[in-house]
């Protein structure tokens, strides 16, 4: 019996679940990621929900097996429908894909992922804005001794590394837009008279489902080149599929 089958069996034993749907799979590094869906999560906080899942795991699996479980997200049945159908929802706390459209209609893409490579956790982000010629990214490495120094429980690692990467990426995008604001102040445009003032008040990245990843031809070229420099994160599979689909769409476009 493989590890995924054993994990599913044990999670199904959790008595407070009503009718759980458990979706687990292996990522590119043969670690386990997935979701548990049940209506019990409507009444639980994120912390309580994760505690229920990880208590069962810790009670039934050894350290080596637990180290292979990267993340098991909890969700309600409604959130599962949204995820599967590709709806964009503000309730998503984690997404590999984010977007932002500026007032002058330039589009930022943010791609982000976390994975464990042998004994080293890594996270990365990539920011693309082909009109502004922005193509920047960072990879963060967290060897075992760093994780120990951070005093992270196994159930906390993914969330903490994801949050660190996201906050760094968000800061990079906001800084770029703040520079836009500063340039417009040279034209005596201050405060809300400056269309980039919003970055100080209500800037927001929105999560994007895989089904909405359609890139123009220039974005396809930039993203494809950037992916050559990135480790074998699972997100790369999704991005390469989206790039191929976008390539087909772009070739089919024609003027009327």
mmCIF file of C-alpha atoms in Angstrom:
data_model
loop_
_atom_site.group_PDB
_atom_site.id
_atom_site.type_symbol
_atom_site.label_atom_id
_atom_site.label_comp_id
_atom_site.label_asym_id
_atom_site.label_seq_id
_atom_site.Cartn_x
_atom_site.Cartn_y
_atom_site.Cartn_z
ATOM 1 C CA UNK A 1 0.000 0.000 0.000
ATOM 2 C CA UNK A 2 1.579 3.296 -1.056
ATOM 3 C CA UNK A 3 1.819 6.335 1.197
ATOM 4 C CA UNK A 4 -1.037 8.270 -0.429
ATOM 5 C CA UNK A 5 -3.431 5.344 0.005
ATOM 6 C CA UNK A 6 -2.431 4.991 3.657
ATOM 7 C CA UNK A 7 -2.852 8.714 4.302
ATOM 8 C CA UNK A 8 -6.302 8.724 2.724
ATOM 9 C CA UNK A 9 -7.304 5.751 4.833
ATOM 10 C CA UNK A 10 -6.257 7.448 8.070
ATOM 11 C CA UNK A 11 -7.814 10.815 7.205
ATOM 12 C CA UNK A 12 -11.099 9.075 6.440
ATOM 13 C CA UNK A 13 -11.073 7.822 10.024
ATOM 14 C CA UNK A 14 -11.472 11.350 11.438
ATOM 15 C CA UNK A 15 -14.827 11.061 13.144
ATOM 16 C CA UNK A 16 -15.959 14.683 12.922
ATOM 17 C CA UNK A 17 -15.858 14.666 9.108
ATOM 18 C CA UNK A 18 -19.243 14.382 7.420
ATOM 19 C CA UNK A 19 -18.447 13.205 3.888
ATOM 20 C CA UNK A 20 -14.817 14.102 3.167
ATOM 21 C CA UNK A 21 -13.387 14.298 -0.339
ATOM 22 C CA UNK A 22 -9.649 13.644 -0.195
ATOM 23 C CA UNK A 23 -7.518 14.519 -3.225
ATOM 24 C CA UNK A 24 -3.812 13.779 -2.906
ATOM 25 C CA UNK A 25 -1.073 13.452 -5.485
ATOM 26 C CA UNK A 26 2.711 13.473 -5.842
ATOM 27 C CA UNK A 27 4.517 16.594 -6.996
ATOM 28 C CA UNK A 28 7.623 16.641 -9.195
ATOM 29 C CA UNK A 29 9.802 15.713 -6.212
ATOM 30 C CA UNK A 30 7.546 12.790 -5.171
ATOM 31 C CA UNK A 31 6.276 14.721 -2.176
ATOM 32 C CA UNK A 32 2.572 14.756 -1.361
ATOM 33 C CA UNK A 33 0.232 17.703 -1.884
ATOM 34 C CA UNK A 34 -3.526 17.899 -1.984
ATOM 35 C CA UNK A 35 -6.875 18.914 -0.543
ATOM 36 C CA UNK A 36 -9.468 17.710 1.954
ATOM 37 C CA UNK A 37 -13.012 18.914 1.380
ATOM 38 C CA UNK A 38 -15.682 18.724 4.070
ATOM 39 C CA UNK A 39 -18.440 20.986 5.340
ATOM 40 C CA UNK A 40 -16.998 20.794 8.881
ATOM 41 C CA UNK A 41 -14.457 23.418 7.784
ATOM 42 C CA UNK A 42 -17.233 26.018 7.568
ATOM 43 C CA UNK A 43 -17.270 26.058 11.367
ATOM 44 C CA UNK A 44 -13.518 25.929 11.922
ATOM 45 C CA UNK A 45 -10.747 28.510 11.671
ATOM 46 C CA UNK A 46 -7.781 27.820 9.400
ATOM 47 C CA UNK A 47 -5.660 26.988 12.442
ATOM 48 C CA UNK A 48 -8.257 24.584 13.874
ATOM 49 C CA UNK A 49 -8.747 22.905 10.495
ATOM 50 C CA UNK A 50 -5.048 22.300 9.942
ATOM 51 C CA UNK A 51 -4.674 21.060 13.524
ATOM 52 C CA UNK A 52 -7.329 18.387 12.919
ATOM 53 C CA UNK A 53 -5.549 17.156 9.790
ATOM 54 C CA UNK A 54 -2.000 17.197 11.154
ATOM 55 C CA UNK A 55 -2.852 15.632 14.517
ATOM 56 C CA UNK A 56 -4.154 12.584 12.664
ATOM 57 C CA UNK A 57 -1.062 12.489 10.470
ATOM 58 C CA UNK A 58 1.379 12.828 13.369
ATOM 59 C CA UNK A 59 -0.401 10.090 15.306
ATOM 60 C CA UNK A 60 -0.083 7.611 12.448
ATOM 61 C CA UNK A 61 3.066 8.356 10.430
ATOM 62 C CA UNK A 62 6.748 8.569 11.262
ATOM 63 C CA UNK A 63 9.065 11.525 10.708
ATOM 64 C CA UNK A 64 10.330 10.416 7.306
ATOM 65 C CA UNK A 65 6.783 9.934 6.030
ATOM 66 C CA UNK A 66 5.617 13.261 7.465
ATOM 67 C CA UNK A 67 8.540 15.024 5.787
ATOM 68 C CA UNK A 68 7.136 13.952 2.414
ATOM 69 C CA UNK A 69 3.788 15.679 3.053
ATOM 70 C CA UNK A 70 4.277 19.206 1.746
ATOM 71 C CA UNK A 71 0.736 20.537 2.096
ATOM 72 C CA UNK A 72 -2.826 19.325 2.516
ATOM 73 C CA UNK A 73 -5.201 22.255 2.194
ATOM 74 C CA UNK A 74 -8.661 22.222 3.762
ATOM 75 C CA UNK A 75 -11.697 23.619 1.968
ATOM 76 C CA UNK A 76 -15.469 23.668 2.094
ATOM 77 C CA UNK A 77 -17.557 22.027 -0.672
ATOM 78 C CA UNK A 78 -18.300 25.486 -2.101
ATOM 79 C CA UNK A 79 -14.603 26.350 -2.242
ATOM 80 C CA UNK A 80 -13.909 23.048 -3.998
ATOM 81 C CA UNK A 81 -16.459 23.871 -6.705
ATOM 82 C CA UNK A 82 -14.851 27.268 -7.199
ATOM 83 C CA UNK A 83 -11.382 25.718 -7.433
ATOM 84 C CA UNK A 84 -12.377 23.017 -9.905
ATOM 85 C CA UNK A 85 -14.524 25.253 -12.093
ATOM 86 C CA UNK A 86 -11.817 27.873 -12.305
ATOM 87 C CA UNK A 87 -13.693 30.739 -10.673
ATOM 88 C CA UNK A 88 -11.604 33.616 -9.349
ATOM 89 C CA UNK A 89 -12.385 34.076 -5.684
ATOM 90 C CA UNK A 90 -11.091 36.459 -3.052
ATOM 91 C CA UNK A 91 -11.302 33.648 -0.487
ATOM 92 C CA UNK A 92 -8.282 31.857 -1.905
ATOM 93 C CA UNK A 93 -5.460 32.078 0.635
ATOM 94 C CA UNK A 94 -2.918 30.332 -1.565
ATOM 95 C CA UNK A 95 -2.528 30.472 -5.295
ATOM 96 C CA UNK A 96 0.356 29.742 -7.633
ATOM 97 C CA UNK A 97 -0.844 32.444 -10.018
ATOM 98 C CA UNK A 98 -1.651 36.101 -9.332
ATOM 99 C CA UNK A 99 -2.384 39.097 -11.516
ATOM 100 C CA UNK A 100 -2.638 42.860 -11.325
ATOM 101 C CA UNK A 101 -3.787 45.339 -13.969
ATOM 102 C CA UNK A 102 -2.446 48.893 -13.648
ATOM 103 C CA UNK A 103 -4.363 52.085 -14.550
ATOM 104 C CA UNK A 104 -2.491 52.318 -17.864
ATOM 105 C CA UNK A 105 -3.517 48.718 -18.646
ATOM 106 C CA UNK A 106 -0.163 47.038 -18.197
ATOM 107 C CA UNK A 107 -0.453 43.610 -16.656
ATOM 108 C CA UNK A 108 1.650 42.132 -13.892
ATOM 109 C CA UNK A 109 1.823 38.363 -13.567
ATOM 110 C CA UNK A 110 3.113 36.784 -10.370
ATOM 111 C CA UNK A 111 3.976 33.083 -10.248
ATOM 112 C CA UNK A 112 4.872 31.541 -6.910
ATOM 113 C CA UNK A 113 5.518 28.052 -5.548
ATOM 114 C CA UNK A 114 6.971 26.128 -2.606
ATOM 115 C CA UNK A 115 8.442 22.616 -2.752
ATOM 116 C CA UNK A 116 10.818 20.287 -0.973
ATOM 117 C CA UNK A 117 13.852 19.056 -2.922
ATOM 118 C CA UNK A 118 15.421 16.151 -1.021
ATOM 119 C CA UNK A 119 16.225 17.738 2.367
ATOM 120 C CA UNK A 120 15.998 21.355 1.209
ATOM 121 C CA UNK A 121 12.803 23.387 1.091
ATOM 122 C CA UNK A 122 12.669 26.034 -1.633
ATOM 123 C CA UNK A 123 10.271 28.773 -2.591
ATOM 124 C CA UNK A 124 10.398 31.062 -5.566
ATOM 125 C CA UNK A 125 8.530 33.863 -7.241
ATOM 126 C CA UNK A 126 8.610 35.252 -10.754
ATOM 127 C CA UNK A 127 7.181 38.650 -11.753
ATOM 128 C CA UNK A 128 6.446 39.428 -15.395
ATOM 129 C CA UNK A 129 5.250 42.641 -17.008
ATOM 130 C CA UNK A 130 6.274 42.518 -20.640
ATOM 131 C CA UNK A 131 5.127 46.079 -21.480
ATOM 132 C CA UNK A 132 7.310 47.495 -18.713
ATOM 133 C CA UNK A 133 10.057 44.988 -19.536
ATOM 134 C CA UNK A 134 9.949 43.642 -15.979
ATOM 135 C CA UNK A 135 11.210 40.104 -15.592
ATOM 136 C CA UNK A 136 12.404 39.444 -12.078
ATOM 137 C CA UNK A 137 12.385 36.573 -9.642
ATOM 138 C CA UNK A 138 14.038 35.059 -6.623
ATOM 139 C CA UNK A 139 14.540 31.559 -5.248
ATOM 140 C CA UNK A 140 14.789 31.098 -1.487
ATOM 141 C CA UNK A 141 16.531 28.028 -0.043
ATOM 142 C CA UNK A 142 15.720 26.684 3.414
ATOM 143 C CA UNK A 143 18.036 23.809 4.427
ATOM 144 C CA UNK A 144 17.018 21.656 7.376
ATOM 145 C CA UNK A 145 19.076 23.696 9.848
ATOM 146 C CA UNK A 146 17.337 26.904 8.737
ATOM 147 C CA UNK A 147 13.908 25.324 9.214
ATOM 148 C CA UNK A 148 14.986 24.219 12.686
ATOM 149 C CA UNK A 149 16.216 27.742 13.481
ATOM 150 C CA UNK A 150 12.841 29.151 12.394
ATOM 151 C CA UNK A 151 11.219 26.740 14.878
ATOM 152 C CA UNK A 152 8.533 25.726 12.409
ATOM 153 C CA UNK A 153 6.302 22.756 13.014
ATOM 154 C CA UNK A 154 5.915 20.494 9.977
ATOM 155 C CA UNK A 155 2.353 21.770 9.473
ATOM 156 C CA UNK A 156 3.613 25.379 9.386
ATOM 157 C CA UNK A 157 6.482 25.119 6.908
ATOM 158 C CA UNK A 158 4.575 25.491 3.644
ATOM 159 C CA UNK A 159 2.481 28.441 4.855
ATOM 160 C CA UNK A 160 5.469 30.299 6.287
ATOM 161 C CA UNK A 161 7.662 29.882 3.209
ATOM 162 C CA UNK A 162 4.776 30.777 0.922
ATOM 163 C CA UNK A 163 4.017 33.912 2.947
ATOM 164 C CA UNK A 164 7.662 35.013 2.855
ATOM 165 C CA UNK A 165 7.839 34.625 -0.927
ATOM 166 C CA UNK A 166 4.490 36.323 -1.498
ATOM 167 C CA UNK A 167 5.328 39.315 0.689
ATOM 168 C CA UNK A 168 8.658 39.812 -1.086
ATOM 169 C CA UNK A 169 7.018 39.605 -4.511
ATOM 170 C CA UNK A 170 4.182 41.934 -3.537
ATOM 171 C CA UNK A 171 6.716 44.480 -2.255
ATOM 172 C CA UNK A 172 8.601 44.343 -5.558
ATOM 173 C CA UNK A 173 5.451 45.051 -7.561
ATOM 174 C CA UNK A 174 4.340 47.845 -5.248
ATOM 175 C CA UNK A 175 7.786 49.450 -5.418
ATOM 176 C CA UNK A 176 7.582 49.468 -9.212
ATOM 177 C CA UNK A 177 4.216 51.236 -9.034
ATOM 178 C CA UNK A 178 5.469 53.686 -6.396
ATOM 179 C CA UNK A 179 8.226 54.647 -8.824
ATOM 180 C CA UNK A 180 5.481 55.346 -11.375
ATOM 181 C CA UNK A 181 3.802 57.597 -8.844
ATOM 182 C CA UNK A 182 7.032 59.488 -8.215
ATOM 183 C CA UNK A 183 7.578 60.079 -11.934
ATOM 184 C CA UNK A 184 4.107 61.598 -12.268
ATOM 185 C CA UNK A 185 4.782 63.960 -9.377
ATOM 186 C CA UNK A 186 7.266 65.646 -11.719
ATOM 187 C CA UNK A 187 4.165 66.767 -13.650
ATOM 188 C CA UNK A 188 2.756 68.299 -10.438
ATOM 189 C CA UNK A 189 0.347 65.406 -9.947
ATOM 190 C CA UNK A 190 0.026 64.640 -6.247
ATOM 191 C CA UNK A 191 -2.265 62.587 -4.038
ATOM 192 C CA UNK A 192 -5.387 61.271 -5.702
ATOM 193 C CA UNK A 193 -4.763 63.421 -8.750
ATOM 194 C CA UNK A 194 -1.999 60.937 -9.508
ATOM 195 C CA UNK A 195 -3.467 57.738 -10.978
ATOM 196 C CA UNK A 196 -0.886 55.643 -9.143
ATOM 197 C CA UNK A 197 -1.940 56.931 -5.739
ATOM 198 C CA UNK A 198 -3.986 53.743 -5.299
ATOM 199 C CA UNK A 199 -0.835 51.730 -4.604
ATOM 200 C CA UNK A 200 -0.683 53.423 -1.178
ATOM 201 C CA UNK A 201 -4.369 52.809 -0.401
ATOM 202 C CA UNK A 202 -5.956 49.785 -2.022
ATOM 203 C CA UNK A 203 -3.367 47.910 -4.066
ATOM 204 C CA UNK A 204 -4.368 44.286 -4.521
ATOM 205 C CA UNK A 205 -3.174 41.222 -6.354
ATOM 206 C CA UNK A 206 -5.936 38.864 -7.460
ATOM 207 C CA UNK A 207 -5.601 35.071 -7.608
ATOM 208 C CA UNK A 208 -5.953 33.546 -11.062
ATOM 209 C CA UNK A 209 -7.093 29.993 -11.767
ATOM 210 C CA UNK A 210 -5.158 27.831 -14.218
ATOM 211 C CA UNK A 211 -8.017 27.998 -16.723
ATOM 212 C CA UNK A 212 -7.578 31.787 -16.959
ATOM 213 C CA UNK A 213 -3.862 31.698 -17.756
ATOM 214 C CA UNK A 214 -3.848 33.119 -21.269
ATOM 215 C CA UNK A 215 -0.770 35.081 -22.306
ATOM 216 C CA UNK A 216 -0.105 37.283 -25.320
ATOM 217 C CA UNK A 217 2.719 36.346 -27.656
ATOM 218 C CA UNK A 218 5.289 38.617 -26.027
ATOM 219 C CA UNK A 219 4.397 37.278 -22.580
ATOM 220 C CA UNK A 220 4.754 33.715 -23.879
ATOM 221 C CA UNK A 221 8.292 34.445 -25.037
ATOM 222 C CA UNK A 222 9.347 36.171 -21.810
ATOM 223 C CA UNK A 223 7.832 33.544 -19.499
ATOM 224 C CA UNK A 224 9.252 30.650 -21.506
ATOM 225 C CA UNK A 225 12.771 32.085 -21.234
ATOM 226 C CA UNK A 226 12.351 32.759 -17.510
ATOM 227 C CA UNK A 227 11.246 29.195 -16.792
ATOM 228 C CA UNK A 228 14.580 27.880 -18.085
ATOM 229 C CA UNK A 229 16.243 29.389 -15.010
ATOM 230 C CA UNK A 230 13.807 27.905 -12.467
ATOM 231 C CA UNK A 231 14.067 24.615 -10.577
ATOM 232 C CA UNK A 232 11.635 21.809 -11.305
ATOM 233 C CA UNK A 233 8.725 23.170 -9.267
ATOM 234 C CA UNK A 234 5.302 21.685 -9.979
ATOM 235 C CA UNK A 235 4.053 25.096 -11.132
ATOM 236 C CA UNK A 236 6.310 24.775 -14.194
ATOM 237 C CA UNK A 237 4.118 21.978 -15.569
ATOM 238 C CA UNK A 238 1.014 24.179 -15.356
ATOM 239 C CA UNK A 239 2.802 27.170 -16.856
ATOM 240 C CA UNK A 240 4.176 25.180 -19.782
ATOM 241 C CA UNK A 241 0.683 23.887 -20.560
ATOM 242 C CA UNK A 242 -0.703 27.419 -20.360
ATOM 243 C CA UNK A 243 2.067 28.684 -22.634
ATOM 244 C CA UNK A 244 1.273 26.018 -25.242
ATOM 245 C CA UNK A 245 -2.436 26.837 -25.093
ATOM 246 C CA UNK A 246 -1.725 30.565 -25.336
ATOM 247 C CA UNK A 247 0.532 29.938 -28.333
ATOM 248 C CA UNK A 248 -2.348 28.196 -30.142
ATOM 249 C CA UNK A 249 -4.800 30.985 -29.292
ATOM 250 C CA UNK A 250 -2.384 33.635 -30.513
ATOM 251 C CA UNK A 251 -1.834 31.814 -33.797
ATOM 252 C CA UNK A 252 -5.599 31.565 -34.342
ATOM 253 C CA UNK A 253 -6.140 35.288 -33.823
ATOM 254 C CA UNK A 254 -6.740 37.262 -36.964
ATOM 255 C CA UNK A 255 -7.914 40.695 -37.874
ATOM 256 C CA UNK A 256 -11.531 41.052 -39.010
#
